[in-house]
CSV table of C-alpha atoms in Angstrom, one decimal:
chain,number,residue,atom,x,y,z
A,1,UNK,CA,102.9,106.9,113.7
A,2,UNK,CA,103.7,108.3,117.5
A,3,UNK,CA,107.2,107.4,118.8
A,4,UNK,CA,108.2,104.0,118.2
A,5,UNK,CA,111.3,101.3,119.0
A,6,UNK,CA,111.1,98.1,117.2
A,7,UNK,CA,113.5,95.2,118.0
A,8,UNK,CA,115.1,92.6,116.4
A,9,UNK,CA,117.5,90.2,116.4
A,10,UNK,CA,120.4,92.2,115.8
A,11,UNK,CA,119.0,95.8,115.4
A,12,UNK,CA,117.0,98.3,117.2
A,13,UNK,CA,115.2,100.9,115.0
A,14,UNK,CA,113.9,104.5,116.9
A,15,UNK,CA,114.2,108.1,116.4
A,16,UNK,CA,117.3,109.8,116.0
A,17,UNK,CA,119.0,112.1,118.2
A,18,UNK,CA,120.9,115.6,117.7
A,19,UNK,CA,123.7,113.3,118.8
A,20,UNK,CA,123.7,111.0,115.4
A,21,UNK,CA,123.9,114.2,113.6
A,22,UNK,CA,128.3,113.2,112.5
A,23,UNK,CA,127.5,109.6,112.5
A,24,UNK,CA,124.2,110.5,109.5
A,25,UNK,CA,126.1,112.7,107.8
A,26,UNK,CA,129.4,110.2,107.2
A,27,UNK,CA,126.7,108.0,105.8
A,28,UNK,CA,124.7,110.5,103.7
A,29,UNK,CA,128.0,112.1,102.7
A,30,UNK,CA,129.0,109.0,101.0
A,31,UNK,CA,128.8,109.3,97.3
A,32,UNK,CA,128.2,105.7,96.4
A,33,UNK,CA,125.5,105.8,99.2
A,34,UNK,CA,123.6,108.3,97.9
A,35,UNK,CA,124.6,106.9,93.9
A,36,UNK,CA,120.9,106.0,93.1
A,37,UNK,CA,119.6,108.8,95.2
A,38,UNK,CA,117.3,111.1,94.1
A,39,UNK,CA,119.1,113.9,95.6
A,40,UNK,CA,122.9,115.0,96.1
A,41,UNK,CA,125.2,113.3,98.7
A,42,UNK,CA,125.0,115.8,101.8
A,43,UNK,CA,128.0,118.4,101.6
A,44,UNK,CA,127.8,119.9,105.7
A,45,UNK,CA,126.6,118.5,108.9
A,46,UNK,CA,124.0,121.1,109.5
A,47,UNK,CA,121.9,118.7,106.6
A,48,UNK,CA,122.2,115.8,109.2
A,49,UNK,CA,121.1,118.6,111.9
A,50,UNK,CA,118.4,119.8,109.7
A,51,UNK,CA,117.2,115.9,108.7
A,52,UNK,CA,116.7,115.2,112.1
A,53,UNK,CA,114.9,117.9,113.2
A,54,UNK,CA,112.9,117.5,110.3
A,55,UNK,CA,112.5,113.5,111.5
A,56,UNK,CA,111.6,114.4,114.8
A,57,UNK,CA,108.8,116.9,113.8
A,58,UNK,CA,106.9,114.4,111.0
A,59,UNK,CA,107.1,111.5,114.2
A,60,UNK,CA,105.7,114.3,116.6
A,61,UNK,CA,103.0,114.6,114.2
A,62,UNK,CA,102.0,112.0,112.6
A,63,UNK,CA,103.4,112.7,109.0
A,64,UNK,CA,106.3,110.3,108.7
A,65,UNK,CA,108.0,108.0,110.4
A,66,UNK,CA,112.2,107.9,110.2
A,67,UNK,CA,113.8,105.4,112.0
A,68,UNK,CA,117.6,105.2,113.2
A,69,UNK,CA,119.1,101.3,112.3
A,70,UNK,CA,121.3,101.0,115.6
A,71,UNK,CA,123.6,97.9,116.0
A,72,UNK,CA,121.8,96.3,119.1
A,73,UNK,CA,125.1,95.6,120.7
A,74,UNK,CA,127.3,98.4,120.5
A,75,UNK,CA,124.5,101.5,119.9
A,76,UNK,CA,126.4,102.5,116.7
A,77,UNK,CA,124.0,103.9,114.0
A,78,UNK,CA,124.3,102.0,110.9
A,79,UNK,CA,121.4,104.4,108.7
A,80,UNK,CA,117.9,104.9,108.5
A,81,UNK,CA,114.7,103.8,107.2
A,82,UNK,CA,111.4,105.4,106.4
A,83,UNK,CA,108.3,105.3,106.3
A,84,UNK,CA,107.1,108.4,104.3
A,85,UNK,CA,104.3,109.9,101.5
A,86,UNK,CA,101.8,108.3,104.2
A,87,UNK,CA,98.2,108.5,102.8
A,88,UNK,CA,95.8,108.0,106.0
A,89,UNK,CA,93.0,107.3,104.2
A,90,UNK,CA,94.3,105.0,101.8
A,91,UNK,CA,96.3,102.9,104.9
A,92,UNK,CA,99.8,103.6,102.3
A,93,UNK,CA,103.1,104.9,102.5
A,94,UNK,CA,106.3,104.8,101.1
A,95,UNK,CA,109.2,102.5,102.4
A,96,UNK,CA,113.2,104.2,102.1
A,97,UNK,CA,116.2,102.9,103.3
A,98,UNK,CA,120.1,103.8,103.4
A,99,UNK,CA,122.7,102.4,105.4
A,100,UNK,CA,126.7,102.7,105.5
A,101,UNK,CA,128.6,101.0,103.0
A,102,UNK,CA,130.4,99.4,105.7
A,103,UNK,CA,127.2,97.4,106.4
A,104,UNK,CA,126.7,96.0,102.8
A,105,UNK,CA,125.7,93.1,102.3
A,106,UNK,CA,125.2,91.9,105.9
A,107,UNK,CA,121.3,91.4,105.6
A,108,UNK,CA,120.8,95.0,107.7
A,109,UNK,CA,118.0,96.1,105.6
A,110,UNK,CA,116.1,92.7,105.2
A,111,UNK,CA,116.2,92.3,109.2
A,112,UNK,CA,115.6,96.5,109.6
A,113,UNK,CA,112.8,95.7,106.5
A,114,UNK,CA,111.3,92.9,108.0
A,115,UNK,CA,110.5,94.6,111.3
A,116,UNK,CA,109.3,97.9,109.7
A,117,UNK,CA,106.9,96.1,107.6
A,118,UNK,CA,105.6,93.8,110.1
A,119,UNK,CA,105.2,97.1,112.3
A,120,UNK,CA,103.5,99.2,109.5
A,121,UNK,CA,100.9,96.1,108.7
A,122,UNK,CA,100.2,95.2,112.4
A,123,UNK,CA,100.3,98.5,114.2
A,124,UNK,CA,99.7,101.3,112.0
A,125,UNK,CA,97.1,99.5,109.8
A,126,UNK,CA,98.5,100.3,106.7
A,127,UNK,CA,96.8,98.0,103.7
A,128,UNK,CA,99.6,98.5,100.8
A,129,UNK,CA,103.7,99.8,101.1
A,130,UNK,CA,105.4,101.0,97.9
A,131,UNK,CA,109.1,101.6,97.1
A,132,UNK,CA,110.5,103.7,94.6
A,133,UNK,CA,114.1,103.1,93.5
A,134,UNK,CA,116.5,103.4,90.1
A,135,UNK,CA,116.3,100.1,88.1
A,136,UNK,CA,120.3,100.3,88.0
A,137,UNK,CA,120.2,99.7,92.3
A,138,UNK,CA,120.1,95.6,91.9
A,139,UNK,CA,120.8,95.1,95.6
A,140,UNK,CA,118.1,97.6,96.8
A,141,UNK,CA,115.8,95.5,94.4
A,142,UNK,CA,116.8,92.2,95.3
A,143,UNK,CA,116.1,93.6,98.8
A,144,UNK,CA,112.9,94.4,98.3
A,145,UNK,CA,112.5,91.3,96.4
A,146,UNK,CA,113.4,89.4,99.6
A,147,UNK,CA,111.0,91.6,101.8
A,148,UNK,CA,108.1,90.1,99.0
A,149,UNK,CA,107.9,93.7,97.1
A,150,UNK,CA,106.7,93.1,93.7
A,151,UNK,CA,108.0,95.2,90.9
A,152,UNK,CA,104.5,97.0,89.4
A,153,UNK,CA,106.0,99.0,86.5
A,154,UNK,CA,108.8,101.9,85.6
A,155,UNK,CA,108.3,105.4,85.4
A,156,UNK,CA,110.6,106.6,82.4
A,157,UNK,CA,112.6,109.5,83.3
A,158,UNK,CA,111.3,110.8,86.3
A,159,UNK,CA,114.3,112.3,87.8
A,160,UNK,CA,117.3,115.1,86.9
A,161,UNK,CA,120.1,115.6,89.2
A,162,UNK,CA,123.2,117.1,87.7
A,163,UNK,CA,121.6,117.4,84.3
A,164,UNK,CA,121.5,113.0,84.8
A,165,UNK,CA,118.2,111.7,84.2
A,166,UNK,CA,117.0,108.3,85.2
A,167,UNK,CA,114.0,106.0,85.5
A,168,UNK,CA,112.1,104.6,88.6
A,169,UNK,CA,111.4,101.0,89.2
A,170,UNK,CA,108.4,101.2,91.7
A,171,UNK,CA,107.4,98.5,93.9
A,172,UNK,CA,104.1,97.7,96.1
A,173,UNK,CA,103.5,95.2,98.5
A,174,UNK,CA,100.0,94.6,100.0
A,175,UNK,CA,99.0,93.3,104.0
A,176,UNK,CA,98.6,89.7,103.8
């Protein structure tokens, strides 16, 4: 998973910088962002800092691969997405996305998806991509419904945060 940019239409997915550390953290910051999360909305800047130094490291070797969503024409950073829980042996991993509310609903993640998917199949070799999400987040499913995820089952309380507890809907989607 060495150092990639991917291309699209509209987008340009690569590594983040120290320097999208404010711009990460307005996103991540965001309650109804992180509102089907399975962790808090960031509360300092020094998370962003920390989650891209962490990004840059699991690129470097191999572990992980977290990709800044840039707006091809300005260069503004819209979110991120993931390709993480990679199992070499099995050719799998785990897609994640968030982007700013301000980009709802404007098709980011299905073009962003798209091209990571395409990537992961083609050029990493992976053989199956899951998703894990809260059966409440209908526009993160229909998402993956559009990228051709299929919904495989629900794991019945398998997260806490803030004494909540919620279910995940996981999905897989296989090479063709």
């Amino acid at each position: 998973m060495a150092t990639t940019v991917i291309e699209t239409e509209r987008l340009i997915l690569k590594a983040l910088t120290k320097e999208d550390a404010k711009a990460l953290f307005a996103i991540f910051s965001d309650h109804e962002v992180m509102k089907y999360w399975n962790t808090e909305p960031w509360g300092s800047m020094e998370q962003a800092t920390c989650f891209i130094a962490k990004s840059t490291a699991t690129l470097e070797n191999n572990t992980q691969m977290t990709l800044g969503i840039y707006w091809k024409e300005t260069g503004e950073l819209l979110g991120k997405i993931m390709l993480f829980s990679y199992d070499k042996p099995s050719k799998r991993a785990e897609i994640g996305f968030g982007i700013s509310r301000r980009y709802w609903g404007k098709g980011i993640v299905s073009e962003a998806g798209q091209a990571l998917v395409e990537h992961a199949f083609n050029h990493l070799g992976l053989r199956r991509i899951e998703a894990e999400i809260d059966p409440d987040n209908i526009s993160s499913s229909k998402a993956l419904e559009r990228l051709g995820f299929e919904k495989e089952g629900v794991l019945k309380q398998r997260w806490e945060i803030n004494g909540v507890v919620s279910d995940s809907a996981i999905y897989g989607l296989l090479a063709r």
